[in-house]
């Protein structure tokens, strides 16, 4: 059984989806060991407490970034976390943080990377006029929205869409994709060549 550590800053809908899938046995090799937020008012922390999970707030406001990162890493280690999942965590991880969990930090991004990295990706995609968007689950490295891609889900952009309806449909796919990606990583049946993640068969 592997321990998941969830980092979030907001309502944590991807965290909720992961928690439901863990409870339903759809991520059979995992349990959520700790949920950490950098914001006291994050809805995801309330959800974690309601679910009876270990939930910590480690405030980042007006804190030295290196000091904050050290505190978060210490909490993850204390809870024996094997895999860190960013679920709407609105802070860039320092290179030092990433190096503490090599190839063991996942992030989900609401676009088909490398298109539209950074904030408000759905709005960027809609404004650009793309016909297909989606979401990407990837390993976290030292650069923003950059690490090797684990899996992607596509979402057609409809003529009737606005950025809100598109974002809602992408979010539905995020909730499916994240748990699938966690299973891929925990099962370990892959290799990474350059940037390409390839399944190992047999």
PDB file of C-alpha atoms in Angstrom:
ATOM      1  CA  UNK A   1       0.000   0.000   0.000  1.00  0.00           C
ATOM      2  CA  UNK A   2       1.411   3.369  -1.060  1.00  0.00           C
ATOM      3  CA  UNK A   3       0.801   6.627   0.776  1.00  0.00           C
ATOM      4  CA  UNK A   4      -0.496   9.612  -1.196  1.00  0.00           C
ATOM      5  CA  UNK A   5       0.109  13.192  -0.097  1.00  0.00           C
ATOM      6  CA  UNK A   6      -2.283  15.749  -1.594  1.00  0.00           C
ATOM      7  CA  UNK A   7      -1.330  19.434  -1.876  1.00  0.00           C
ATOM      8  CA  UNK A   8      -4.138  21.900  -2.597  1.00  0.00           C
ATOM      9  CA  UNK A   9      -4.996  25.575  -2.331  1.00  0.00           C
ATOM     10  CA  UNK A  10      -8.712  25.700  -3.158  1.00  0.00           C
ATOM     11  CA  UNK A  11     -11.881  23.639  -3.238  1.00  0.00           C
ATOM     12  CA  UNK A  12      -9.974  20.500  -4.173  1.00  0.00           C
ATOM     13  CA  UNK A  13     -12.381  18.859  -6.609  1.00  0.00           C
ATOM     14  CA  UNK A  14      -9.586  16.705  -8.040  1.00  0.00           C
ATOM     15  CA  UNK A  15      -8.674  15.668  -4.494  1.00  0.00           C
ATOM     16  CA  UNK A  16     -12.326  14.712  -3.894  1.00  0.00           C
ATOM     17  CA  UNK A  17     -12.341  12.588  -7.041  1.00  0.00           C
ATOM     18  CA  UNK A  18      -9.128  10.837  -5.952  1.00  0.00           C
ATOM     19  CA  UNK A  19     -10.551  10.252  -2.446  1.00  0.00           C
ATOM     20  CA  UNK A  20     -13.750   8.725  -3.888  1.00  0.00           C
ATOM     21  CA  UNK A  21     -11.753   6.442  -6.160  1.00  0.00           C
ATOM     22  CA  UNK A  22      -9.478   5.350  -3.308  1.00  0.00           C
ATOM     23  CA  UNK A  23     -12.533   4.601  -1.132  1.00  0.00           C
ATOM     24  CA  UNK A  24     -14.185   2.664  -3.972  1.00  0.00           C
ATOM     25  CA  UNK A  25     -11.090   0.529  -4.552  1.00  0.00           C
ATOM     26  CA  UNK A  26     -10.401   2.008  -7.979  1.00  0.00           C
ATOM     27  CA  UNK A  27      -6.882   2.973  -6.828  1.00  0.00           C
ATOM     28  CA  UNK A  28      -6.287  -0.314  -5.042  1.00  0.00           C
ATOM     29  CA  UNK A  29      -2.646   0.222  -4.134  1.00  0.00           C
ATOM     30  CA  UNK A  30      -3.076   3.592  -2.391  1.00  0.00           C
ATOM     31  CA  UNK A  31      -4.342   5.385   0.670  1.00  0.00           C
ATOM     32  CA  UNK A  32      -4.405   9.138   1.302  1.00  0.00           C
ATOM     33  CA  UNK A  33      -1.960   9.715   4.145  1.00  0.00           C
ATOM     34  CA  UNK A  34      -2.163  13.506   4.397  1.00  0.00           C
ATOM     35  CA  UNK A  35      -3.813  16.519   2.764  1.00  0.00           C
ATOM     36  CA  UNK A  36      -1.890  19.797   3.006  1.00  0.00           C
ATOM     37  CA  UNK A  37      -2.993  23.293   2.051  1.00  0.00           C
ATOM     38  CA  UNK A  38      -1.128  26.580   2.063  1.00  0.00           C
ATOM     39  CA  UNK A  39      -4.432  28.385   2.695  1.00  0.00           C
ATOM     40  CA  UNK A  40      -6.574  28.185   5.824  1.00  0.00           C
ATOM     41  CA  UNK A  41      -9.755  28.879   3.835  1.00  0.00           C
ATOM     42  CA  UNK A  42      -9.245  26.111   1.252  1.00  0.00           C
ATOM     43  CA  UNK A  43     -12.461  24.157   0.810  1.00  0.00           C
ATOM     44  CA  UNK A  44     -10.448  20.993   0.222  1.00  0.00           C
ATOM     45  CA  UNK A  45      -9.169  21.065   3.804  1.00  0.00           C
ATOM     46  CA  UNK A  46     -12.734  21.063   5.134  1.00  0.00           C
ATOM     47  CA  UNK A  47     -13.526  18.147   2.827  1.00  0.00           C
ATOM     48  CA  UNK A  48     -10.477  16.227   4.058  1.00  0.00           C
ATOM     49  CA  UNK A  49     -11.477  16.759   7.690  1.00  0.00           C
ATOM     50  CA  UNK A  50     -15.032  15.652   6.933  1.00  0.00           C
ATOM     51  CA  UNK A  51     -13.629  12.463   5.385  1.00  0.00           C
ATOM     52  CA  UNK A  52     -11.576  11.824   8.519  1.00  0.00           C
ATOM     53  CA  UNK A  53      -8.239  12.315   6.770  1.00  0.00           C
ATOM     54  CA  UNK A  54      -5.150  13.941   8.260  1.00  0.00           C
ATOM     55  CA  UNK A  55      -5.443  17.564   7.091  1.00  0.00           C
ATOM     56  CA  UNK A  56      -2.785  20.226   7.684  1.00  0.00           C
ATOM     57  CA  UNK A  57      -2.648  23.930   6.915  1.00  0.00           C
ATOM     58  CA  UNK A  58       0.895  25.249   6.417  1.00  0.00           C
ATOM     59  CA  UNK A  59       0.345  28.924   5.565  1.00  0.00           C
ATOM     60  CA  UNK A  60       2.539  30.386   2.837  1.00  0.00           C
ATOM     61  CA  UNK A  61       1.488  34.022   3.032  1.00  0.00           C
ATOM     62  CA  UNK A  62       4.367  36.326   3.991  1.00  0.00           C
ATOM     63  CA  UNK A  63       6.633  33.294   4.453  1.00  0.00           C
ATOM     64  CA  UNK A  64      10.065  32.681   3.008  1.00  0.00           C
ATOM     65  CA  UNK A  65       9.576  30.196   0.165  1.00  0.00           C
ATOM     66  CA  UNK A  66      12.470  27.927   1.119  1.00  0.00           C
ATOM     67  CA  UNK A  67      11.305  27.801   4.740  1.00  0.00           C
ATOM     68  CA  UNK A  68       7.737  26.990   3.682  1.00  0.00           C
ATOM     69  CA  UNK A  69       8.912  24.267   1.312  1.00  0.00           C
ATOM     70  CA  UNK A  70      10.999  22.680   4.070  1.00  0.00           C
ATOM     71  CA  UNK A  71       7.981  22.590   6.371  1.00  0.00           C
ATOM     72  CA  UNK A  72       5.760  20.985   3.719  1.00  0.00           C
ATOM     73  CA  UNK A  73       8.406  18.386   2.833  1.00  0.00           C
ATOM     74  CA  UNK A  74       8.859  17.594   6.543  1.00  0.00           C
ATOM     75  CA  UNK A  75       5.091  16.999   6.885  1.00  0.00           C
ATOM     76  CA  UNK A  76       5.067  14.739   3.813  1.00  0.00           C
ATOM     77  CA  UNK A  77       7.985  12.737   5.183  1.00  0.00           C
ATOM     78  CA  UNK A  78       6.425  12.483   8.638  1.00  0.00           C
ATOM     79  CA  UNK A  79       3.386  10.889   6.987  1.00  0.00           C
ATOM     80  CA  UNK A  80       5.583   8.521   4.941  1.00  0.00           C
ATOM     81  CA  UNK A  81       4.276   9.847   1.620  1.00  0.00           C
ATOM     82  CA  UNK A  82       5.324   7.838  -1.442  1.00  0.00           C
ATOM     83  CA  UNK A  83       3.592   9.925  -4.130  1.00  0.00           C
ATOM     84  CA  UNK A  84       2.769  13.645  -4.000  1.00  0.00           C
ATOM     85  CA  UNK A  85      -0.298  14.783  -5.968  1.00  0.00           C
ATOM     86  CA  UNK A  86      -0.804  18.482  -6.682  1.00  0.00           C
ATOM     87  CA  UNK A  87      -4.534  19.190  -6.836  1.00  0.00           C
ATOM     88  CA  UNK A  88      -4.942  22.880  -7.525  1.00  0.00           C
ATOM     89  CA  UNK A  89      -1.866  23.827  -5.502  1.00  0.00           C
ATOM     90  CA  UNK A  90      -1.247  27.434  -6.444  1.00  0.00           C
ATOM     91  CA  UNK A  91       2.433  27.568  -5.630  1.00  0.00           C
ATOM     92  CA  UNK A  92       5.462  26.808  -7.745  1.00  0.00           C
ATOM     93  CA  UNK A  93       7.565  24.120  -6.115  1.00  0.00           C
ATOM     94  CA  UNK A  94      11.228  25.030  -5.707  1.00  0.00           C
ATOM     95  CA  UNK A  95      13.857  22.866  -7.436  1.00  0.00           C
ATOM     96  CA  UNK A  96      14.898  21.683  -3.961  1.00  0.00           C
ATOM     97  CA  UNK A  97      11.340  20.484  -3.231  1.00  0.00           C
ATOM     98  CA  UNK A  98      11.141  18.611  -6.542  1.00  0.00           C
ATOM     99  CA  UNK A  99      14.490  16.936  -5.859  1.00  0.00           C
ATOM    100  CA  UNK A 100      13.162  15.490  -2.581  1.00  0.00           C
ATOM    101  CA  UNK A 101      10.622  13.379  -4.504  1.00  0.00           C
ATOM    102  CA  UNK A 102      12.170  12.605  -7.905  1.00  0.00           C
ATOM    103  CA  UNK A 103       9.536  11.280 -10.332  1.00  0.00           C
ATOM    104  CA  UNK A 104       7.174  11.073  -7.379  1.00  0.00           C
ATOM    105  CA  UNK A 105       5.260  14.350  -7.791  1.00  0.00           C
ATOM    106  CA  UNK A 106       2.261  14.501 -10.122  1.00  0.00           C
ATOM    107  CA  UNK A 107       0.313  17.490 -11.390  1.00  0.00           C
ATOM    108  CA  UNK A 108      -2.814  17.866 -13.493  1.00  0.00           C
ATOM    109  CA  UNK A 109      -3.162  20.741 -15.923  1.00  0.00           C
ATOM    110  CA  UNK A 110      -6.346  21.746 -17.802  1.00  0.00           C
ATOM    111  CA  UNK A 111      -4.873  21.795 -21.306  1.00  0.00           C
ATOM    112  CA  UNK A 112      -3.098  19.495 -23.708  1.00  0.00           C
ATOM    113  CA  UNK A 113       0.448  20.410 -22.777  1.00  0.00           C
ATOM    114  CA  UNK A 114       2.698  21.864 -24.066  1.00  0.00           C
ATOM    115  CA  UNK A 115      -0.149  24.121 -25.232  1.00  0.00           C
ATOM    116  CA  UNK A 116      -1.344  26.773 -22.770  1.00  0.00           C
ATOM    117  CA  UNK A 117       0.803  26.259 -19.664  1.00  0.00           C
ATOM    118  CA  UNK A 118       0.316  28.426 -16.589  1.00  0.00           C
ATOM    119  CA  UNK A 119      -2.841  30.006 -15.233  1.00  0.00           C
ATOM    120  CA  UNK A 120      -6.286  30.108 -16.863  1.00  0.00           C
ATOM    121  CA  UNK A 121      -5.417  27.498 -19.449  1.00  0.00           C
ATOM    122  CA  UNK A 122      -9.055  26.862 -20.397  1.00  0.00           C
ATOM    123  CA  UNK A 123      -9.607  30.567 -21.094  1.00  0.00           C
ATOM    124  CA  UNK A 124      -6.382  30.671 -23.121  1.00  0.00           C
ATOM    125  CA  UNK A 125      -7.494  27.697 -25.225  1.00  0.00           C
ATOM    126  CA  UNK A 126     -10.953  29.141 -25.813  1.00  0.00           C
ATOM    127  CA  UNK A 127      -9.587  32.565 -26.750  1.00  0.00           C
ATOM    128  CA  UNK A 128      -7.065  30.990 -29.136  1.00  0.00           C
ATOM    129  CA  UNK A 129      -9.869  29.225 -30.991  1.00  0.00           C
ATOM    130  CA  UNK A 130      -8.628  25.632 -30.681  1.00  0.00           C
ATOM    131  CA  UNK A 131     -11.047  22.903 -31.758  1.00  0.00           C
ATOM    132  CA  UNK A 132      -9.774  20.340 -29.237  1.00  0.00           C
ATOM    133  CA  UNK A 133      -8.603  20.891 -25.668  1.00  0.00           C
ATOM    134  CA  UNK A 134      -8.355  18.618 -22.657  1.00  0.00           C
ATOM    135  CA  UNK A 135      -6.161  17.865 -19.669  1.00  0.00           C
ATOM    136  CA  UNK A 136      -2.710  16.473 -18.955  1.00  0.00           C
ATOM    137  CA  UNK A 137      -1.329  14.557 -15.971  1.00  0.00           C
ATOM    138  CA  UNK A 138       2.451  14.855 -15.819  1.00  0.00           C
ATOM    139  CA  UNK A 139       5.423  14.377 -13.564  1.00  0.00           C
ATOM    140  CA  UNK A 140       6.598  17.612 -11.957  1.00  0.00           C
ATOM    141  CA  UNK A 141      10.110  18.801 -12.681  1.00  0.00           C
ATOM    142  CA  UNK A 142      11.872  22.109 -12.032  1.00  0.00           C
ATOM    143  CA  UNK A 143      10.020  23.935 -14.817  1.00  0.00           C
ATOM    144  CA  UNK A 144       6.376  25.059 -14.926  1.00  0.00           C
ATOM    145  CA  UNK A 145       3.961  22.486 -16.432  1.00  0.00           C
ATOM    146  CA  UNK A 146       6.879  20.733 -18.085  1.00  0.00           C
ATOM    147  CA  UNK A 147       7.677  17.222 -16.793  1.00  0.00           C
ATOM    148  CA  UNK A 148       7.093  13.986 -18.753  1.00  0.00           C
ATOM    149  CA  UNK A 149       3.450  13.387 -19.675  1.00  0.00           C
ATOM    150  CA  UNK A 150       1.748  10.367 -18.097  1.00  0.00           C
ATOM    151  CA  UNK A 151      -1.593  10.646 -19.883  1.00  0.00           C
ATOM    152  CA  UNK A 152      -3.908  13.104 -21.593  1.00  0.00           C
ATOM    153  CA  UNK A 153      -7.673  13.280 -22.174  1.00  0.00           C
ATOM    154  CA  UNK A 154      -9.135  15.239 -25.063  1.00  0.00           C
ATOM    155  CA  UNK A 155     -12.255  17.408 -24.981  1.00  0.00           C
ATOM    156  CA  UNK A 156     -13.814  18.851 -28.160  1.00  0.00           C
ATOM    157  CA  UNK A 157     -14.450  22.589 -28.158  1.00  0.00           C
ATOM    158  CA  UNK A 158     -18.055  23.091 -29.278  1.00  0.00           C
ATOM    159  CA  UNK A 159     -19.397  26.095 -31.153  1.00  0.00           C
ATOM    160  CA  UNK A 160     -21.859  26.549 -28.283  1.00  0.00           C
ATOM    161  CA  UNK A 161     -19.087  26.629 -25.656  1.00  0.00           C
ATOM    162  CA  UNK A 162     -17.877  29.563 -23.659  1.00  0.00           C
ATOM    163  CA  UNK A 163     -14.823  29.351 -21.421  1.00  0.00           C
ATOM    164  CA  UNK A 164     -16.979  28.245 -18.466  1.00  0.00           C
ATOM    165  CA  UNK A 165     -18.730  25.330 -20.188  1.00  0.00           C
ATOM    166  CA  UNK A 166     -15.429  24.234 -21.711  1.00  0.00           C
ATOM    167  CA  UNK A 167     -13.709  24.396 -18.307  1.00  0.00           C
ATOM    168  CA  UNK A 168     -16.516  22.323 -16.742  1.00  0.00           C
ATOM    169  CA  UNK A 169     -16.174  19.566 -19.353  1.00  0.00           C
ATOM    170  CA  UNK A 170     -12.391  19.540 -19.019  1.00  0.00           C
ATOM    171  CA  UNK A 171     -12.789  19.219 -15.236  1.00  0.00           C
ATOM    172  CA  UNK A 172     -14.960  16.112 -15.697  1.00  0.00           C
ATOM    173  CA  UNK A 173     -12.091  14.513 -17.612  1.00  0.00           C
ATOM    174  CA  UNK A 174      -9.556  15.678 -15.010  1.00  0.00           C
ATOM    175  CA  UNK A 175     -11.453  13.712 -12.366  1.00  0.00           C
ATOM    176  CA  UNK A 176     -11.082  10.558 -14.463  1.00  0.00           C
ATOM    177  CA  UNK A 177      -7.536  11.165 -15.690  1.00  0.00           C
ATOM    178  CA  UNK A 178      -5.849  11.816 -12.338  1.00  0.00           C
ATOM    179  CA  UNK A 179      -6.827   8.488 -10.796  1.00  0.00           C
ATOM    180  CA  UNK A 180      -5.850   6.630 -13.974  1.00  0.00           C
ATOM    181  CA  UNK A 181      -2.439   8.310 -13.903  1.00  0.00           C
ATOM    182  CA  UNK A 182      -1.907   7.474 -10.216  1.00  0.00           C
ATOM    183  CA  UNK A 183      -2.559   3.819 -11.034  1.00  0.00           C
ATOM    184  CA  UNK A 184      -0.073   3.930 -13.925  1.00  0.00           C
ATOM    185  CA  UNK A 185       2.631   5.370 -11.668  1.00  0.00           C
ATOM    186  CA  UNK A 186       1.969   3.075  -8.710  1.00  0.00           C
ATOM    187  CA  UNK A 187       1.993  -0.021 -10.908  1.00  0.00           C
ATOM    188  CA  UNK A 188       5.357   1.106 -12.298  1.00  0.00           C
ATOM    189  CA  UNK A 189       4.898  -0.620 -15.650  1.00  0.00           C
ATOM    190  CA  UNK A 190       6.506   2.136 -17.681  1.00  0.00           C
ATOM    191  CA  UNK A 191       9.844   3.569 -18.648  1.00  0.00           C
ATOM    192  CA  UNK A 192      10.767   7.122 -19.575  1.00  0.00           C
ATOM    193  CA  UNK A 193      12.953   7.676 -22.616  1.00  0.00           C
ATOM    194  CA  UNK A 194      13.731  11.363 -23.023  1.00  0.00           C
ATOM    195  CA  UNK A 195      10.323  12.899 -22.439  1.00  0.00           C
ATOM    196  CA  UNK A 196       8.324   9.887 -23.606  1.00  0.00           C
ATOM    197  CA  UNK A 197       6.625   7.610 -21.101  1.00  0.00           C
ATOM    198  CA  UNK A 198       6.211   4.153 -22.599  1.00  0.00           C
ATOM    199  CA  UNK A 199       4.321   1.195 -21.169  1.00  0.00           C
ATOM    200  CA  UNK A 200       6.302  -1.937 -20.382  1.00  0.00           C
ATOM    201  CA  UNK A 201       4.408  -4.992 -21.538  1.00  0.00           C
ATOM    202  CA  UNK A 202       4.826  -8.525 -20.324  1.00  0.00           C
TER     203      UNK A 202
END
